[in-house]
mmCIF file of C-alpha atoms in Angstrom:
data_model
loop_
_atom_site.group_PDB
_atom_site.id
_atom_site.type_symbol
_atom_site.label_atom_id
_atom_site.label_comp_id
_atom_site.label_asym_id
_atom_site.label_seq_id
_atom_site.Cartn_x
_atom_site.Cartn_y
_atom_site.Cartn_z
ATOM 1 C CA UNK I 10 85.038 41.365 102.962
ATOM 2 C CA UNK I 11 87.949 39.505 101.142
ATOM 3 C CA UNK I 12 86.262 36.456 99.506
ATOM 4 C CA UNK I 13 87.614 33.800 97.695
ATOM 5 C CA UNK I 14 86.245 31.484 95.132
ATOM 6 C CA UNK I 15 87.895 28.214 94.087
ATOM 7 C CA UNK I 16 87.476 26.826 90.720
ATOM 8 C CA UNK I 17 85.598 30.018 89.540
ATOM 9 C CA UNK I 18 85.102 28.939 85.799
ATOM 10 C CA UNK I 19 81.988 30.162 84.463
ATOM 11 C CA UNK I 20 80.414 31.554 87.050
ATOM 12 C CA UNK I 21 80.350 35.225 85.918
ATOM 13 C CA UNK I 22 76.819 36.096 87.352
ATOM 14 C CA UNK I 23 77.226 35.393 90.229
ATOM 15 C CA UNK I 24 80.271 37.234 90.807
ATOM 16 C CA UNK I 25 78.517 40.122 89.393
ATOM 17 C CA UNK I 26 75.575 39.761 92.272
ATOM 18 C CA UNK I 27 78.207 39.650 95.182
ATOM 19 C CA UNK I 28 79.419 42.611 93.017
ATOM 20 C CA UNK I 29 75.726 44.277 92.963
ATOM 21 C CA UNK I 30 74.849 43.097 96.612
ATOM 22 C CA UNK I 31 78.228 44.121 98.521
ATOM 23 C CA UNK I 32 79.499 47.321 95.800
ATOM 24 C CA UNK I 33 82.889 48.080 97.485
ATOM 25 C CA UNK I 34 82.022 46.129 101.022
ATOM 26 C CA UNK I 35 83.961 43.413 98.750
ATOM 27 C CA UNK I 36 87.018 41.962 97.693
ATOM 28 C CA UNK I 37 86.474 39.292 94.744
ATOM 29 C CA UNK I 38 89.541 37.126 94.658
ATOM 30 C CA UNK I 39 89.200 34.253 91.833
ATOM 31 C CA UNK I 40 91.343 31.096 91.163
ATOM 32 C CA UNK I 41 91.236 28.674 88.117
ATOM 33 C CA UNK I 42 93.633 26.103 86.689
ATOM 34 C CA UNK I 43 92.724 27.471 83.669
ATOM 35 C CA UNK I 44 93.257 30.912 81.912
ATOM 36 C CA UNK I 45 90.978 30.752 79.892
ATOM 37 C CA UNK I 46 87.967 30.506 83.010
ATOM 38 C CA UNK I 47 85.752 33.564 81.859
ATOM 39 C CA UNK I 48 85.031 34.632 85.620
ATOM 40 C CA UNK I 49 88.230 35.389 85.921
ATOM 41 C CA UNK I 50 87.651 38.646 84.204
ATOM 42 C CA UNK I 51 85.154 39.958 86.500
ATOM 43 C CA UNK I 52 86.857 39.939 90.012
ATOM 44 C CA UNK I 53 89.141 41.700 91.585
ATOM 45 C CA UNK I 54 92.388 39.736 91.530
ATOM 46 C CA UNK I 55 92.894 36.529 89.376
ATOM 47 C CA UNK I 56 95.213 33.337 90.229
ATOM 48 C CA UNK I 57 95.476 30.383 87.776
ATOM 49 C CA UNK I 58 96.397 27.189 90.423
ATOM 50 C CA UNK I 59 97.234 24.007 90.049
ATOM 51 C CA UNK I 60 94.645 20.880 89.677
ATOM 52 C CA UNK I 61 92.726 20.679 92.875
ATOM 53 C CA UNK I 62 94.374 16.611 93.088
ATOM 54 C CA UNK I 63 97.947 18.307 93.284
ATOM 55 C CA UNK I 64 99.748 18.339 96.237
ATOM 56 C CA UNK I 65 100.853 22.149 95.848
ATOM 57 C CA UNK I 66 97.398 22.999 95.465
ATOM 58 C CA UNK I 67 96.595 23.713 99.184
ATOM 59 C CA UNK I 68 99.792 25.362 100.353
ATOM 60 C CA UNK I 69 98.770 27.252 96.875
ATOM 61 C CA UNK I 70 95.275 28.335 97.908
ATOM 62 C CA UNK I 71 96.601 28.917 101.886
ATOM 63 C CA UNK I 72 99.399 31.291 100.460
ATOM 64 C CA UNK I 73 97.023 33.362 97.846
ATOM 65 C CA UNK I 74 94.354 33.240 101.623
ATOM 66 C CA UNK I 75 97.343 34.774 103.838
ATOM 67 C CA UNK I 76 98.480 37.318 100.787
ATOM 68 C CA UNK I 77 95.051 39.040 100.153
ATOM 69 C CA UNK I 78 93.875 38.435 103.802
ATOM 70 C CA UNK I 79 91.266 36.034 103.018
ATOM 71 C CA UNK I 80 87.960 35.940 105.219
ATOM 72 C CA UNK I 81 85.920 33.640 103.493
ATOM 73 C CA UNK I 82 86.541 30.821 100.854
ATOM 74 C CA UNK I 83 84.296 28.530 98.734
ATOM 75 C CA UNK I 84 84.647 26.344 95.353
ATOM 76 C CA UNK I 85 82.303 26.390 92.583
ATOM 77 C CA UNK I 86 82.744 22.475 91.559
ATOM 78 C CA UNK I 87 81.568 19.129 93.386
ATOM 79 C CA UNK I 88 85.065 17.933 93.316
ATOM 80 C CA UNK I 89 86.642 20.444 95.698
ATOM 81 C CA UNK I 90 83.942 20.745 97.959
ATOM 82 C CA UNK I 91 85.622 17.462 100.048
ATOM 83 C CA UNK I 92 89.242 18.881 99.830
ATOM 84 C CA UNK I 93 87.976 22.283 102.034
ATOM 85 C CA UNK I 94 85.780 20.247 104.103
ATOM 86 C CA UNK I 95 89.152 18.094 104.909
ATOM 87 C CA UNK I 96 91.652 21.420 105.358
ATOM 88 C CA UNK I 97 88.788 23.293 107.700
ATOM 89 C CA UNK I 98 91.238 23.472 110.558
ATOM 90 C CA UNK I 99 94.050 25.377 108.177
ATOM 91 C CA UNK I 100 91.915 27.625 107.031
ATOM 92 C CA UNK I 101 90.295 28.667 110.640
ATOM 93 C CA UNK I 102 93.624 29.006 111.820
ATOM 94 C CA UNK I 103 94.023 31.710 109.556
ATOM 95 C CA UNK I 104 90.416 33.724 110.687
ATOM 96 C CA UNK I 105 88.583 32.257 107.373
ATOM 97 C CA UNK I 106 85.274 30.947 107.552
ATOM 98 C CA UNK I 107 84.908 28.070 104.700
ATOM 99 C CA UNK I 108 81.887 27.602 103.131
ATOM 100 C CA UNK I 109 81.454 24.238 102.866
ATOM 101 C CA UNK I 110 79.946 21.573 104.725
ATOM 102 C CA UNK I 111 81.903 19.411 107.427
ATOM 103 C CA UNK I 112 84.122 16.477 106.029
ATOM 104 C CA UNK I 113 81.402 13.815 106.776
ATOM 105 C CA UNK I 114 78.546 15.454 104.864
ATOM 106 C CA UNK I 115 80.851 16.720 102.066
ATOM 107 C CA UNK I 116 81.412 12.779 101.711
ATOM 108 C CA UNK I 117 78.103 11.726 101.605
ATOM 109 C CA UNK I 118 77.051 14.543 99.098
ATOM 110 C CA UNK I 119 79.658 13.524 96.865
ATOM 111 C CA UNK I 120 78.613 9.805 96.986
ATOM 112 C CA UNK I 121 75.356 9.249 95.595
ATOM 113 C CA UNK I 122 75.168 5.379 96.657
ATOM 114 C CA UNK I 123 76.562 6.330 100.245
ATOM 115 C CA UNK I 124 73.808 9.639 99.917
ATOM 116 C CA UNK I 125 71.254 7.046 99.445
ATOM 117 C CA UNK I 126 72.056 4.568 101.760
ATOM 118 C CA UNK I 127 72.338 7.445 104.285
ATOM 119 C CA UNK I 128 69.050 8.730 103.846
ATOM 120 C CA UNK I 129 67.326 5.791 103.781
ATOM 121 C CA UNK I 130 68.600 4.863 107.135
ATOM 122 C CA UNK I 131 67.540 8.069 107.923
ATOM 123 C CA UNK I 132 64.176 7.219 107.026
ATOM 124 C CA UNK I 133 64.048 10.741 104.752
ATOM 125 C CA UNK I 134 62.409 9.823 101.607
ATOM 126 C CA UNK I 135 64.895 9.042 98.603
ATOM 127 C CA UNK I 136 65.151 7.696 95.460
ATOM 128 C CA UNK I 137 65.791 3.740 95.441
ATOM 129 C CA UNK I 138 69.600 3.598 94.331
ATOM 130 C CA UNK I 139 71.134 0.190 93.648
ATOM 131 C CA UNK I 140 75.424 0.239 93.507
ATOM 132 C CA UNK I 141 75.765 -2.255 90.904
ATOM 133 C CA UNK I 142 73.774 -4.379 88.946
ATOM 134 C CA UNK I 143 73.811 -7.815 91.093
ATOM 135 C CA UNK I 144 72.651 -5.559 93.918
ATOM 136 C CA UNK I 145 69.589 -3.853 91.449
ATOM 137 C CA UNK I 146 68.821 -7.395 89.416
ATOM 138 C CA UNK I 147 68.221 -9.333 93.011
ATOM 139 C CA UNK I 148 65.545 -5.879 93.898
ATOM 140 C CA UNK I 149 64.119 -6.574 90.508
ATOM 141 C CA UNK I 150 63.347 -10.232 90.863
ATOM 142 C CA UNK I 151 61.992 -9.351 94.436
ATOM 143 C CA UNK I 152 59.515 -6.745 92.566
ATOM 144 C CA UNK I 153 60.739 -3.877 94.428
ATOM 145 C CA UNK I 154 61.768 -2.209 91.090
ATOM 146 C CA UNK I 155 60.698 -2.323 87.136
ATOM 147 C CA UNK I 156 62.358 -0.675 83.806
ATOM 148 C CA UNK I 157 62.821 1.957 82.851
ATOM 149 C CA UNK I 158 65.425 2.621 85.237
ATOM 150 C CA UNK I 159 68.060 5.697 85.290
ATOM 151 C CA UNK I 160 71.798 5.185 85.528
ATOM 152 C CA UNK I 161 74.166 8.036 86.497
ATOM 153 C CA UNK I 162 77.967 8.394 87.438
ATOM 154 C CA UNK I 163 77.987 7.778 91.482
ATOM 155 C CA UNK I 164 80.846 10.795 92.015
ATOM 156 C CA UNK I 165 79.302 12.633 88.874
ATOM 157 C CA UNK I 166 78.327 16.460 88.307
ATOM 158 C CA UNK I 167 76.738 18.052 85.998
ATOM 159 C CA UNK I 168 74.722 15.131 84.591
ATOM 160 C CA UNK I 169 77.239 13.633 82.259
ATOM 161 C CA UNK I 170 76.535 10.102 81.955
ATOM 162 C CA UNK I 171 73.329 10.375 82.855
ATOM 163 C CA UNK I 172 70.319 8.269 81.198
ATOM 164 C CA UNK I 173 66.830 6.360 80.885
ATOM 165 C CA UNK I 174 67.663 3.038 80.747
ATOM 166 C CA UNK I 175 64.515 0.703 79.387
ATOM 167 C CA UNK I 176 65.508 -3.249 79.395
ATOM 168 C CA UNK I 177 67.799 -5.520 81.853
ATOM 169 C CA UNK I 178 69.820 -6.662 79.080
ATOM 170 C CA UNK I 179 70.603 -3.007 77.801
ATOM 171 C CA UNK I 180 71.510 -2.282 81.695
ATOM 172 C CA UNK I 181 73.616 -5.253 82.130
ATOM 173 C CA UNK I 182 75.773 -3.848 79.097
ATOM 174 C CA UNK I 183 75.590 -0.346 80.030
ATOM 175 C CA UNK I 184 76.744 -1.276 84.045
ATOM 176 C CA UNK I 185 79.294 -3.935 82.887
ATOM 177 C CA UNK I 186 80.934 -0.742 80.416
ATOM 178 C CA UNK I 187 81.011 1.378 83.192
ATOM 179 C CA UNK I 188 80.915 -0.020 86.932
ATOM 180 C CA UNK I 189 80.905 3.151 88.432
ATOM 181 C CA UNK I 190 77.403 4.174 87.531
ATOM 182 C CA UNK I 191 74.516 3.583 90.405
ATOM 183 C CA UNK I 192 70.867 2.468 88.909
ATOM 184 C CA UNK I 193 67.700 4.431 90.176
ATOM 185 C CA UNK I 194 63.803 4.117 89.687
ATOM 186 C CA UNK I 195 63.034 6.408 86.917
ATOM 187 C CA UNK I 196 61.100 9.532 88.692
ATOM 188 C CA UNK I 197 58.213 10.468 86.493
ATOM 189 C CA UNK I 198 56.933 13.206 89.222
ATOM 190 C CA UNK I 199 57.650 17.198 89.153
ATOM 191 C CA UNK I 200 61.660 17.656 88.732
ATOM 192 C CA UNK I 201 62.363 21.243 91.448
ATOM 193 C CA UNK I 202 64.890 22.089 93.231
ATOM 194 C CA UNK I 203 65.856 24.558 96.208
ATOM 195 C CA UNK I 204 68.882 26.977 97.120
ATOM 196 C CA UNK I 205 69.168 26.986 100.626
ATOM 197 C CA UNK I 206 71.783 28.765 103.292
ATOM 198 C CA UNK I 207 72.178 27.579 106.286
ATOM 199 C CA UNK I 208 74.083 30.455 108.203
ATOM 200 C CA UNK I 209 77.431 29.704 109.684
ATOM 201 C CA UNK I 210 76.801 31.637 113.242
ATOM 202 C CA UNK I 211 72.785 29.597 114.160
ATOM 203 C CA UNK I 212 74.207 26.653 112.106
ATOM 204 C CA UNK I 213 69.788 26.409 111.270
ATOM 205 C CA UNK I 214 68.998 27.316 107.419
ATOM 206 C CA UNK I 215 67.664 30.398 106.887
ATOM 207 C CA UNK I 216 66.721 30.644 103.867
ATOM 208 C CA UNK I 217 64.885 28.605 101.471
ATOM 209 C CA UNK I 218 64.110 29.677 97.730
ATOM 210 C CA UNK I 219 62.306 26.414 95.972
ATOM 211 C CA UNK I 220 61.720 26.355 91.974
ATOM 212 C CA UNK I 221 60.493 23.985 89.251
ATOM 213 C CA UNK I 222 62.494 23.377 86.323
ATOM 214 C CA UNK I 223 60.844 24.243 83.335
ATOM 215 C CA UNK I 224 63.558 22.757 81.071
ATOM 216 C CA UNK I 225 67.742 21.490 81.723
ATOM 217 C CA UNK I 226 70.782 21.268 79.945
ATOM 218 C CA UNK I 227 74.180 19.082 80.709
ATOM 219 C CA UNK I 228 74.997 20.848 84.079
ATOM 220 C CA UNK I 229 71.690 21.944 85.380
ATOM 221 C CA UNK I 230 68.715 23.592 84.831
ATOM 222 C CA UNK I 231 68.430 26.950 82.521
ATOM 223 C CA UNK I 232 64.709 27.542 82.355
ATOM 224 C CA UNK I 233 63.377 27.337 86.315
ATOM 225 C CA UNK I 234 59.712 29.198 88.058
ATOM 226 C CA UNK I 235 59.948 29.757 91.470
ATOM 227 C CA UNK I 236 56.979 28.431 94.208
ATOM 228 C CA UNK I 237 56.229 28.549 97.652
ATOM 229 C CA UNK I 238 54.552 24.939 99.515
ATOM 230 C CA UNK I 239 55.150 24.831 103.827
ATOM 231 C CA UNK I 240 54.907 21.497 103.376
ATOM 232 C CA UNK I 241 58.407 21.280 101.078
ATOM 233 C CA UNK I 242 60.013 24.015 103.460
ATOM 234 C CA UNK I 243 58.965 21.447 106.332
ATOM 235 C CA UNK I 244 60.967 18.665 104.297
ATOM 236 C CA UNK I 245 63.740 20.788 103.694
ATOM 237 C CA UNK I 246 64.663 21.652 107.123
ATOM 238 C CA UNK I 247 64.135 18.350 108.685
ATOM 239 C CA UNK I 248 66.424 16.403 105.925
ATOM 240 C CA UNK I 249 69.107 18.901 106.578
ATOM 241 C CA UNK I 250 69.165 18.037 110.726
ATOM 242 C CA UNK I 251 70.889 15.022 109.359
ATOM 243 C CA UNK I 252 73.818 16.898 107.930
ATOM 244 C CA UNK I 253 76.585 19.795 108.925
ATOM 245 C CA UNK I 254 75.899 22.447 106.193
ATOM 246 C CA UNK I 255 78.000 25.464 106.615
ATOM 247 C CA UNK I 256 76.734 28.632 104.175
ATOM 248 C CA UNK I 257 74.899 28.017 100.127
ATOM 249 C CA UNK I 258 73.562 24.409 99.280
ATOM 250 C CA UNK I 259 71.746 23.384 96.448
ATOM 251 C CA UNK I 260 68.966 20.363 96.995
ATOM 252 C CA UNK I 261 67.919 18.233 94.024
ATOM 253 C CA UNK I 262 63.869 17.246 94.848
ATOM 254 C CA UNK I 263 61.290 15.399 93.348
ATOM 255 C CA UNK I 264 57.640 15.675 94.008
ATOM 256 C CA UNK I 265 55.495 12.187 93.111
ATOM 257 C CA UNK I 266 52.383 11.334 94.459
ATOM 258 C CA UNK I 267 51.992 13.617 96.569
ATOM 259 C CA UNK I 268 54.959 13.306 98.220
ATOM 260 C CA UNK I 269 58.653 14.630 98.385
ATOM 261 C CA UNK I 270 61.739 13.119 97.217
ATOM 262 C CA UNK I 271 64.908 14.083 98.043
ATOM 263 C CA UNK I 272 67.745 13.038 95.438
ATOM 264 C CA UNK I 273 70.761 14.814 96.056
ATOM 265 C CA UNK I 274 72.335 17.899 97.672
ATOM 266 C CA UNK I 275 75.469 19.923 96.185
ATOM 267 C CA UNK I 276 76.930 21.969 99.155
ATOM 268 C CA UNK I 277 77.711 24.837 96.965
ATOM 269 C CA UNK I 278 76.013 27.982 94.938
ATOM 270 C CA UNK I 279 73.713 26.150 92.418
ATOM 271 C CA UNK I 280 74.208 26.787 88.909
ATOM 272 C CA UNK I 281 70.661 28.278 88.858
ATOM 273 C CA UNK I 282 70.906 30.120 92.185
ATOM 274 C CA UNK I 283 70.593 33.209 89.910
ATOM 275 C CA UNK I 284 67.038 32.750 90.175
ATOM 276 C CA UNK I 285 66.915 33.106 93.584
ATOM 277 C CA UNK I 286 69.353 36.175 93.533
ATOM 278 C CA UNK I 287 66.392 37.648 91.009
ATOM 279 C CA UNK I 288 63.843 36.889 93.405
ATOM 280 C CA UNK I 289 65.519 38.833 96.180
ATOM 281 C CA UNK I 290 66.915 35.544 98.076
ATOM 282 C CA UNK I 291 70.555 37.184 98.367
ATOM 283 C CA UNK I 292 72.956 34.666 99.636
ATOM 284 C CA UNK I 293 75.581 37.683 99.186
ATOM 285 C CA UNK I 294 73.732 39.371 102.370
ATOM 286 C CA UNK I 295 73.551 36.850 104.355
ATOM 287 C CA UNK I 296 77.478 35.524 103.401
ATOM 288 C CA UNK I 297 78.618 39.301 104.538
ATOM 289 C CA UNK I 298 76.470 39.256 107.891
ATOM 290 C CA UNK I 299 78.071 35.690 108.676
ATOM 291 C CA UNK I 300 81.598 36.872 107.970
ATOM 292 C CA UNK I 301 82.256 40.346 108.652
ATOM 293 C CA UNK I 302 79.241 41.332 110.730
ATOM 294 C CA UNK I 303 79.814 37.609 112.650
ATOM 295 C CA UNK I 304 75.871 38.182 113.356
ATOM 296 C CA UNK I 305 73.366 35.511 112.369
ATOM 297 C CA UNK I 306 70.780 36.124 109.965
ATOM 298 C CA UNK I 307 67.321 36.087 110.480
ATOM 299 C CA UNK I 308 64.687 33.504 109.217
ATOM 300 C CA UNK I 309 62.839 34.363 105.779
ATOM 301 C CA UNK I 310 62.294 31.544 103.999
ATOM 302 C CA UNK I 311 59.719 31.886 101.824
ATOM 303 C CA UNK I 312 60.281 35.659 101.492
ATOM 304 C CA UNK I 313 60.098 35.996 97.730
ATOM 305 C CA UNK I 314 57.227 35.800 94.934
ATOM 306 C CA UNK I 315 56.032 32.864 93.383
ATOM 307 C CA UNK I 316 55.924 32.739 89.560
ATOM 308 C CA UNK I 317 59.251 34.415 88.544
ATOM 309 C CA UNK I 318 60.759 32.840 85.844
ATOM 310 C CA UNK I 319 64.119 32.544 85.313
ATOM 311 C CA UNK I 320 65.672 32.069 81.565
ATOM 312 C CA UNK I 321 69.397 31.238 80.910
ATOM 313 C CA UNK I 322 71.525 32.522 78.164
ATOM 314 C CA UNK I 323 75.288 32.307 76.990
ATOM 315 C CA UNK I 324 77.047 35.000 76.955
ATOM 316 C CA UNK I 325 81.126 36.120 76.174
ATOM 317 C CA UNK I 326 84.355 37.433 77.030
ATOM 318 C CA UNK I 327 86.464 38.645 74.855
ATOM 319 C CA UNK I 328 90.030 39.783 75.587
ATOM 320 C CA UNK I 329 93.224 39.746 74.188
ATOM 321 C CA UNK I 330 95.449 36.724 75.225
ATOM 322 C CA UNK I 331 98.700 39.062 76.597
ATOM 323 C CA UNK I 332 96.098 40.984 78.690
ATOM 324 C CA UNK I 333 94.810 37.771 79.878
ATOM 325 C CA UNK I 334 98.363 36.964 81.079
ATOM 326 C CA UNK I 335 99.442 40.046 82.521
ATOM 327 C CA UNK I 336 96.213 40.604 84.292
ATOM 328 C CA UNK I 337 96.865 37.651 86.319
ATOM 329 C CA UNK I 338 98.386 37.721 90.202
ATOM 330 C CA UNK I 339 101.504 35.506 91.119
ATOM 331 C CA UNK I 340 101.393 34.153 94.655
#
């Protein structure tokens, strides 16, 4: 299986469990803007690109598909996820499966003021979200809301931007500095989150790996433990009959009063989805019997142990900048 995987930055371990999963059943093919992305050193082939906003970058990522006979692509960042969802049809033509969700979804996923809205309407429990702050201050005089509140970017990743917010007059400022941030209640529940797939032949998620976050970082959580509840698989699979899913997701939960919250999903491998890889949730598998196999996978959610820990460390690359350069593929 030739796979490739947009905007690769970081994202060295989990090159190195399709590596471990899949041995020589697969073809890593990597692309960055940058050269200096350290997961470029551990696949197979390496392309630097252009920014995903340029208009050579899909006739780019098309040619480097047709030249190493692509059969299934993915990104690695929020941004991207939209611009694959959008050019599904080009890369079909071409025998690739993308693994991404469908242009609507990717939308609302990206949007965390549409997201909410959406799953309100829905009627799938949510966060209260408020677009700006005439829309949150008439809430707050109607008592549906008190301080603190929590403000975050609406098209954000990664958490930048994010942060407790604890009078009106402090939120007035903050909003009127930066209009693009959405207000929500402050959750003071369990923070968790789950890796899910959804397989691309059943189109039904198969798969289901939940954890709590023991401690995060800007960009996710790095200290997770890993625990089994039907009642949160139950959630999970009925709040994803609202969307088109297509292959790894990552859904951001909270759990408050006894009662789950869904906050937001990123269609793509989680940062932490490492954990699940640890626990024997392999995403690699199930990508390989989609694609090259074109079988479905069977259910197991809820096929792994409860209390693994996982604990995330830095680690490096070090090369020398020519071999950097020449190691690099020219489309």
């Amino acid at each position: 299986m030739n796979i490739l995987f947009c905007s690769v930055g970081r994202r060295c371990e989990l090159l190195k469990d399709f590596r471990k999963t899949l041995g020589d059943q697969v073809r890593l093919v990597v692309t960055d803007n940058s050269l200096y992305a350290p997961a470029l050193e551990f696949a197979d082939v390496s392309y630097q690109v252009p920014l995903i906003k340029d208009v050579a970058y899909i006739p780019t990522i098309l040619e480097i598909c047709k030249k190493e006979h692509i059969d299934a692509v993915t990104t690695l960042i929020d941004p991207e996820i939209a611009i694959l969802a959008e050019n599904r049809e080009a890369f079909e033509a071409l025998g690739i499966t993308v693994l991404a969700p469908y242009q609507e979804t990717a939308r609302l996923c990206f949007d965390k003021y549409e997201m909410a809205k959406f799953l309100t309407a829905k009627g799938i429990p949510t966060i209260r979200t408020y677009g700006s702050f005439a829309e949150f201050r008439t809430a707050y005089d109607e008592g549906k809301i008190q301080f603190p509140v929590f403000v975050k970017p609406r098209t954000g990743s990664g958490s930048v931007g994010a942060r407790r917010v604890d009078t009106c007059e402090m939120l007035e400022e903050v909003t009127a500095s930066d209009p693009s941030l959405v207000i929500q209640e402050l959750m003071t529940g369990e923070d968790m989150d789950a890796d899910v797939y959804v397989d691309t032949i059943s189109h039904e998620p198969v798969a289901i790996f939940s954890k709590k976050k023991i401690s995060t970082t800007i960009g996710g959580a790095n200290k997770t433990i890993s625990f089994k509840d039907e009642n949160l698989f139950a959630f999970v699979k009925e709040a994803l009959k609202a969307f088109q899913f297509n292959g790894p997701l990552d859904m951001d939960l909270f759990y408050q009063d006894g009662k789950y919250y869904l906050s937001e999903i990123n269609p793509r491998f989680g940062g932490a989805y490492l954990h699940a890889y640890g626990a024997g949730v392999d995403f690699p598998a199930f990508i390989y019997h989609n694609v090259k196999e074109k079988t479905a996978n069977d259910d197991c959610i809820g096929m792994y142990d409860e209390g693994i820990v996982m604990m995330m460390y830095d680690s490096v690359v070090i090369r020398k900048f020519d071999d950097i350069q020449a190691g690099m593929a020219t489309v």
